[in-house]
Short mmCIF file of C-alpha atoms and ligand atoms in Angstrom, two decimals:
data_model
loop_
_atom_site.label_atom_id
_atom_site.label_comp_id
_atom_site.label_asym_id
_atom_site.label_seq_id
_atom_site.Cartn_x
_atom_site.Cartn_y
_atom_site.Cartn_z
CA MET A 1 -0.19 -0.09 0.31
CA GLU A 2 1.15 3.39 -0.58
CA ARG A 3 2.23 6.03 1.91
CA ILE A 4 1.96 9.53 1.87
CA ALA A 5 2.38 12.56 4.33
CA VAL A 6 1.43 16.18 4.22
CA LEU A 7 2.75 18.99 5.86
CA THR A 8 2.55 22.47 6.72
CA SER A 9 5.58 24.78 6.39
CA GLY A 10 6.70 28.57 7.19
CA GLY A 11 3.69 30.89 7.86
CA ASP A 12 0.34 29.99 8.86
CA ALA A 13 -2.61 30.67 6.52
CA PRO A 14 -6.07 30.09 6.70
CA GLY A 15 -7.45 27.48 4.56
CA MET A 16 -4.72 25.70 5.61
CA ASN A 17 -6.42 22.99 7.77
CA ALA A 18 -8.68 22.42 5.30
CA CYS A 19 -6.25 22.00 2.09
CA ILE A 20 -4.47 18.42 5.57
CA ARG A 21 -8.41 17.30 5.15
CA ALA A 22 -7.84 17.48 1.63
CA VAL A 23 -5.01 15.36 1.66
CA VAL A 24 -6.23 12.59 4.53
CA ARG A 25 -9.51 11.98 3.46
CA THR A 26 -8.12 11.65 -0.96
CA ALA A 27 -5.03 9.58 0.41
CA LEU A 28 -7.99 7.26 2.22
CA ASN A 29 -10.26 7.43 -0.19
CA ASN A 30 -7.25 6.09 -2.39
CA LYS A 31 -6.09 2.97 0.15
CA MET A 32 -3.39 5.36 0.61
CA ASP A 33 -1.24 5.49 3.88
CA ILE A 34 -1.66 9.08 5.29
CA TYR A 35 0.67 10.63 7.59
CA GLY A 36 1.00 14.50 9.04
CA ILE A 37 4.17 16.33 9.77
CA GLU A 38 4.88 18.23 12.29
CA ARG A 39 6.12 21.53 12.30
CA GLY A 40 7.09 21.55 8.55
CA TYR A 41 10.25 21.10 7.81
CA ALA A 42 11.91 21.23 11.19
CA GLY A 43 9.66 18.60 12.54
CA LEU A 44 10.19 16.60 9.64
CA VAL A 45 14.10 16.13 10.22
CA LYS A 46 13.33 15.42 14.33
CA GLY A 47 10.90 12.86 12.57
CA GLU A 48 8.24 14.35 14.44
CA ILE A 49 5.59 11.72 11.82
CA ASN A 50 2.40 10.52 12.52
CA ARG A 51 -0.46 7.91 11.30
CA LEU A 52 -3.44 10.69 10.72
CA GLY A 53 -7.00 9.05 9.28
CA SER A 54 -10.46 9.92 8.33
CA ARG A 55 -11.10 11.71 12.42
CA SER A 56 -7.93 13.34 12.59
CA VAL A 57 -8.86 16.51 10.22
CA SER A 58 -12.68 15.79 12.21
CA ASP A 59 -14.57 19.49 12.30
CA MET A 60 -10.73 20.84 11.53
CA ILE A 61 -12.76 22.47 7.69
CA HIS A 62 -12.98 25.95 9.21
CA LYS A 63 -9.49 27.11 11.69
CA GLY A 64 -7.79 28.71 11.09
CA GLY A 65 -3.73 27.93 12.20
CA THR A 66 -2.77 24.75 10.95
CA PHE A 67 -3.04 21.16 13.55
CA LEU A 68 0.35 20.40 12.53
CA LYS A 69 2.07 23.08 12.48
CA THR A 70 3.50 24.97 11.50
CA ALA A 71 7.37 26.86 11.73
CA ARG A 72 10.29 28.09 9.46
CA CYS A 73 13.20 26.00 8.80
CA PRO A 74 15.85 28.18 7.35
CA GLU A 75 18.55 25.53 8.14
CA PHE A 76 16.38 22.95 5.61
CA LYS A 77 18.76 24.94 2.77
CA ASP A 78 21.63 22.45 3.88
CA LEU A 79 22.19 19.65 1.89
CA GLU A 80 22.53 17.95 5.74
CA ALA A 81 19.11 18.61 6.93
CA GLN A 82 17.26 17.84 3.58
CA ARG A 83 19.29 13.61 3.95
CA GLN A 84 17.59 13.93 7.72
CA ALA A 85 14.17 14.36 5.94
CA ALA A 86 14.82 11.76 3.61
CA GLU A 87 15.61 8.68 5.81
CA ALA A 88 13.56 10.17 8.12
CA LEU A 89 10.07 9.70 5.45
CA SER A 90 11.84 6.87 4.73
CA ALA A 91 12.27 4.92 7.75
CA PHE A 92 8.37 4.95 7.90
CA GLY A 93 8.32 3.75 4.63
CA ILE A 94 6.61 7.19 3.20
CA ASP A 95 6.85 7.66 -0.81
CA GLY A 96 4.97 10.78 -1.15
CA LEU A 97 5.17 13.94 0.40
CA VAL A 98 2.50 16.48 0.21
CA VAL A 99 3.94 20.97 1.35
CA ILE A 100 1.58 23.11 1.85
CA GLY A 101 3.12 26.12 2.59
CA GLY A 102 4.99 29.87 1.13
CA ASP A 103 7.89 30.40 -1.72
CA GLY A 104 10.44 28.59 0.92
CA THR A 105 7.92 26.03 1.59
CA LEU A 106 7.93 25.18 -2.06
CA ARG A 107 12.19 26.30 -2.24
CA GLY A 108 12.47 22.75 -0.09
CA ALA A 109 10.12 21.06 -1.46
CA LYS A 110 12.43 21.30 -4.53
CA ASP A 111 15.51 20.13 -3.09
CA LEU A 112 13.63 17.17 -1.14
CA SER A 113 13.06 16.34 -4.86
CA ASP A 114 16.02 16.90 -6.76
CA ASN A 115 18.97 16.29 -3.92
CA PHE A 116 16.70 13.45 -2.60
CA GLY A 117 14.41 11.89 -5.54
CA ILE A 118 11.68 12.19 -3.23
CA LYS A 119 7.91 12.68 -5.08
CA VAL A 120 6.69 15.94 -3.39
CA MET A 121 3.93 17.97 -4.38
CA GLY A 122 3.47 21.58 -3.41
CA ILE A 123 0.59 23.50 -2.18
CA PRO A 124 0.88 27.43 -2.16
CA ALA A 125 -0.70 28.33 1.02
CA THR A 126 0.81 32.13 2.42
CA ILE A 127 -1.59 35.21 2.69
CA ASP A 128 0.37 37.08 1.02
CA ASN A 129 -0.22 36.19 -2.67
CA ASP A 130 3.49 36.48 -3.88
CA LEU A 131 3.77 33.66 -6.07
CA ALA A 132 4.09 34.33 -9.75
CA TYR A 133 3.23 30.78 -11.13
CA THR A 134 -0.67 30.51 -8.94
CA ASP A 135 -3.74 33.38 -9.37
CA TYR A 136 -4.34 32.65 -6.15
CA THR A 137 -2.46 30.59 -2.37
CA VAL A 138 -4.88 30.24 0.55
CA GLY A 139 -5.07 31.68 2.55
CA PHE A 140 -5.11 35.06 0.64
CA ASP A 141 -9.06 36.20 0.12
CA THR A 142 -9.83 34.81 4.35
CA ALA A 143 -6.54 37.79 4.65
CA VAL A 144 -8.11 40.69 2.72
CA ASN A 145 -11.67 40.33 4.32
CA THR A 146 -9.80 40.09 7.48
CA VAL A 147 -7.98 43.44 6.58
CA LEU A 148 -11.73 44.63 4.77
CA GLY A 149 -13.10 45.12 8.63
CA ALA A 150 -10.79 46.75 9.85
CA ILE A 151 -10.68 49.18 6.99
CA ASN A 152 -14.93 49.41 7.75
CA ASN A 153 -14.38 50.09 11.35
CA LEU A 154 -11.24 52.66 11.40
CA ARG A 155 -13.81 54.58 8.37
CA ASP A 156 -16.38 54.77 11.08
CA THR A 157 -13.94 56.32 13.21
CA MET A 158 -12.03 58.57 11.39
CA HIS A 159 -15.03 59.53 9.41
CA SER A 160 -16.74 60.87 13.13
CA HIS A 161 -13.74 62.52 13.71
CA ASP A 162 -12.27 64.23 10.59
CA ARG A 163 -8.96 62.35 10.73
CA VAL A 164 -6.83 60.70 8.79
CA SER A 165 -5.62 57.23 9.63
CA LEU A 166 -3.00 54.38 8.01
CA LEU A 167 -3.16 50.96 8.37
CA GLU A 168 -0.30 48.57 8.07
CA VAL A 169 -0.67 45.56 6.59
CA MET A 170 1.12 42.08 6.17
CA GLY A 171 3.22 42.57 2.91
CA ARG A 172 7.13 42.25 2.75
CA HIS A 173 7.64 41.77 -1.17
CA CYS A 174 3.91 42.37 -3.01
CA GLY A 175 1.35 44.51 -2.16
CA ASP A 176 -1.00 42.35 -2.82
CA ILE A 177 -3.16 42.40 0.19
CA ALA A 178 -2.84 46.01 0.58
CA LEU A 179 -4.09 46.39 -2.79
CA TYR A 180 -7.19 44.68 -2.36
CA ALA A 181 -8.51 45.52 0.69
CA GLY A 182 -7.84 49.12 -0.49
CA THR A 183 -9.61 48.67 -3.36
CA ALA A 184 -12.51 46.87 -1.80
CA GLY A 185 -12.61 49.51 1.21
CA GLY A 186 -12.05 53.31 -0.67
CA ALA A 187 -8.83 53.98 1.14
CA GLU A 188 -7.22 56.41 -0.51
CA TYR A 189 -3.58 56.00 -0.68
CA ILE A 190 -2.57 52.75 -1.59
CA LEU A 191 1.28 51.74 -0.13
CA VAL A 192 3.06 48.90 -2.38
CA PRO A 193 6.87 47.95 -3.19
CA GLU A 194 5.62 47.37 -5.93
CA ILE A 195 4.70 51.16 -7.54
CA PRO A 196 7.15 55.11 -6.29
CA TYR A 197 5.47 57.04 -4.38
CA ASP A 198 5.85 60.74 -3.43
CA LEU A 199 4.74 62.02 0.59
CA ASP A 200 5.56 65.62 -0.13
CA GLU A 201 2.38 65.00 -2.88
CA ILE A 202 0.82 63.00 -0.55
CA ALA A 203 0.04 65.91 2.28
CA SER A 204 -0.48 67.99 -0.02
CA LYS A 205 -3.50 66.32 -1.73
CA ILE A 206 -4.82 65.43 1.42
CA LYS A 207 -4.49 69.16 2.76
CA LYS A 208 -6.63 69.85 -0.10
CA SER A 209 -8.59 67.27 0.51
CA TYR A 210 -10.04 69.12 3.78
CA LEU A 211 -10.60 72.15 2.07
CA ARG A 212 -12.59 71.31 -0.01
CA GLY A 213 -14.08 69.56 2.51
CA LYS A 214 -13.16 65.59 2.36
CA THR A 215 -11.97 65.70 5.57
CA SER A 216 -10.58 62.17 6.14
CA ASN A 217 -8.43 59.86 4.43
CA MET A 218 -7.49 56.08 4.61
CA ILE A 219 -3.99 54.48 3.78
CA VAL A 220 -3.26 51.51 3.58
CA LEU A 221 0.01 51.08 3.37
CA ALA A 222 2.07 47.54 2.48
CA GLU A 223 5.06 46.41 5.57
CA GLY A 224 7.52 45.88 2.68
CA ALA A 225 6.82 49.51 1.66
CA GLY A 226 7.91 51.54 3.96
CA ASP A 227 8.96 52.67 7.85
CA ARG A 228 4.79 53.79 9.43
CA ASP A 229 5.64 55.93 12.08
CA GLU A 230 7.68 57.39 9.61
CA ILE A 231 5.34 57.41 6.76
CA ALA A 232 2.98 59.36 9.49
CA LYS A 233 5.43 61.78 10.65
CA ILE A 234 6.49 62.73 7.63
CA ILE A 235 2.56 63.71 5.98
CA SER A 236 1.96 65.03 9.47
CA GLU A 237 4.04 67.79 9.56
CA LYS A 238 3.85 68.92 5.46
CA SER A 239 -0.32 68.63 5.45
CA GLY A 240 -0.63 70.43 9.26
CA ILE A 241 -3.31 67.27 9.97
CA SER A 242 -2.89 64.00 12.40
CA VAL A 243 -2.80 60.62 10.82
CA LYS A 244 -3.76 57.74 13.30
CA VAL A 245 -1.53 54.50 13.03
CA ASN A 246 -2.84 51.56 13.11
CA ASN A 247 -0.49 47.99 12.91
CA PHE A 248 -2.91 45.00 11.50
CA GLY A 249 -0.38 42.60 12.85
CA TYR A 250 -0.94 38.95 13.02
CA ILE A 251 -4.28 39.31 13.66
CA GLN A 252 -4.90 39.44 9.92
CA ARG A 253 -2.68 35.65 9.67
CA GLY A 254 -5.79 34.09 11.59
CA GLY A 255 -9.73 33.45 11.06
CA SER A 256 -11.76 30.67 9.92
CA PRO A 257 -11.32 30.41 6.36
CA ASN A 258 -13.65 31.61 4.34
CA MET A 259 -15.32 30.12 0.93
CA ALA A 260 -13.27 30.49 -1.38
CA ASP A 261 -9.94 29.59 -0.15
CA ARG A 262 -12.36 26.47 1.75
CA VAL A 263 -12.74 25.52 -1.65
CA LEU A 264 -9.19 25.81 -3.11
CA ALA A 265 -8.00 24.24 -0.15
CA ALA A 266 -10.59 21.23 -1.41
CA ARG A 267 -9.23 21.61 -5.02
CA PHE A 268 -5.34 21.93 -4.85
CA GLY A 269 -5.60 19.21 -1.39
CA TYR A 270 -7.74 16.96 -4.00
CA LYS A 271 -5.67 17.16 -6.75
CA ALA A 272 -1.91 16.88 -4.95
CA VAL A 273 -3.11 13.48 -4.06
CA GLU A 274 -3.98 12.60 -7.49
CA LEU A 275 -0.63 14.26 -9.13
CA ILE A 276 1.20 11.40 -6.08
CA ARG A 277 -1.35 8.34 -7.52
CA ASP A 278 -0.78 8.63 -11.10
CA LYS A 279 3.52 8.83 -9.88
CA HIS A 280 3.28 12.24 -11.81
CA ASP A 281 6.52 14.40 -11.86
CA SER A 282 6.83 16.52 -8.32
CA CYS A 283 5.67 19.50 -8.54
CA ALA A 284 3.84 22.29 -7.51
CA ILE A 285 0.60 22.76 -8.44
CA GLY A 286 -1.56 26.69 -8.29
CA ILE A 287 -4.53 27.85 -10.51
CA LYS A 288 -4.76 29.74 -13.45
CA ASP A 289 -8.06 31.43 -14.59
CA ASN A 290 -10.11 29.13 -12.52
CA LYS A 291 -8.52 26.13 -13.76
CA ILE A 292 -5.95 23.77 -11.51
CA ILE A 293 -2.68 23.36 -12.94
CA THR A 294 0.17 21.68 -12.69
CA VAL A 295 4.24 23.52 -12.71
CA PRO A 296 7.53 22.47 -12.16
CA PHE A 297 9.73 23.71 -8.98
CA GLU A 298 12.15 25.40 -11.41
CA GLU A 299 9.67 27.11 -13.26
CA VAL A 300 8.16 28.40 -9.58
CA SER A 301 11.19 30.39 -9.02
CA LYS A 302 11.53 32.43 -12.13
CA ALA A 303 8.35 33.21 -12.61
CA GLU A 304 8.33 36.61 -11.93
CA LYS A 305 4.87 38.04 -10.27
CA LYS A 306 3.25 40.76 -11.96
CA PHE A 307 1.40 43.72 -10.19
CA ASP A 308 -1.62 44.47 -10.64
CA ASN A 309 -1.22 48.33 -12.46
CA ARG A 310 -4.44 48.56 -13.43
CA LEU A 311 -6.70 47.59 -10.01
CA TYR A 312 -4.19 49.61 -8.27
CA ASN A 313 -4.95 52.77 -10.37
CA ILE A 314 -8.49 52.25 -10.47
CA ALA A 315 -8.89 52.27 -7.02
CA HIS A 316 -6.78 55.45 -6.65
CA VAL A 317 -9.40 57.56 -9.29
CA LEU A 318 -12.14 56.09 -7.54
CA SER A 319 -10.94 57.32 -4.04
CA LEU A 320 -10.75 60.84 -4.79
O1 F6P B 401 3.85 34.13 6.12
C1 F6P B 401 3.96 35.73 4.91
C2 F6P B 401 4.21 36.57 6.50
O2 F6P B 401 2.63 36.72 6.90
C3 F6P B 401 4.53 37.99 5.41
O3 F6P B 401 3.83 38.65 5.11
C4 F6P B 401 4.75 38.81 6.88
O4 F6P B 401 5.99 39.72 6.33
C5 F6P B 401 5.77 37.59 8.10
O5 F6P B 401 4.29 36.61 7.34
C6 F6P B 401 5.55 37.46 9.18
O6 F6P B 401 6.63 36.55 9.98
P1 F6P B 401 6.37 35.68 10.33
O7 F6P B 401 6.82 36.81 12.03
O8 F6P B 401 6.10 34.51 11.84
O9 F6P B 401 8.42 35.33 9.85
#
């Protein structure tokens, strides 16, 4: 009987549990033994591997986080750590692995496959949506909606007090959370790492908007686009209007996954097990134009993420 294992690695994302559930139940449906690895590659290296059954994933579909736990594991770049991982899998007789996570997770999958011939299927799950080869990653939609809820709340209080608000959201290299939540929340300014911005210009526009009767403004800042306190200070000094700063932080990484993420998780998890069953080469799974796709790992790192400039412009025009 075929034996496969599943792990989650890197930053958690809502929908990871729904994805593990899909992998476990599809494996059982295909008469495979299924094992769960704790704490991602860090746990794999240490052989933290346990048998899972259908009931292991009961009542998990709606829960944020990951019940298998996750970890960042920079040492997995080393061949020695990969060797230990391969040995742990072999000790359990595991012939296929499904990894769920972001770019670092997929890099680890490629290394295990290239260097030790392990059959690995990679499922993209990160709130950042920063993987170019796929339109969406598991967790992004939920995180954006969580941020949107915060923007709605901020609008109420900022509007009542005629204030300017700056909300920092996650996204070190990729501004998608800021772009989508900012567009949906009617933010006047969306600051992302992909697009240069001019604080003098923003301050002067905010000042002018006050003069024509627009008394509250919302700035959504992706964390990688600059220092929130510094930006707020400069805008306040130049416009003469105080800016209230909020960092939304880890709140946006938790919470119950929404419909889009649960369905995406189900489709990805199901596909990953099918690919192992059908002896497909190791690869990353993604979605393009609502079709599930497979992409060789080497193309994952080569693909360059394109920022949606058109949506950015639309958001700007509509907010003024
Ligand atoms: O998972 C990606 C991410 O959400 C980034 O946007 C953020 O910068 C990072 O995780 C922070 O995560 P941690 O502190 O857990 O490494």
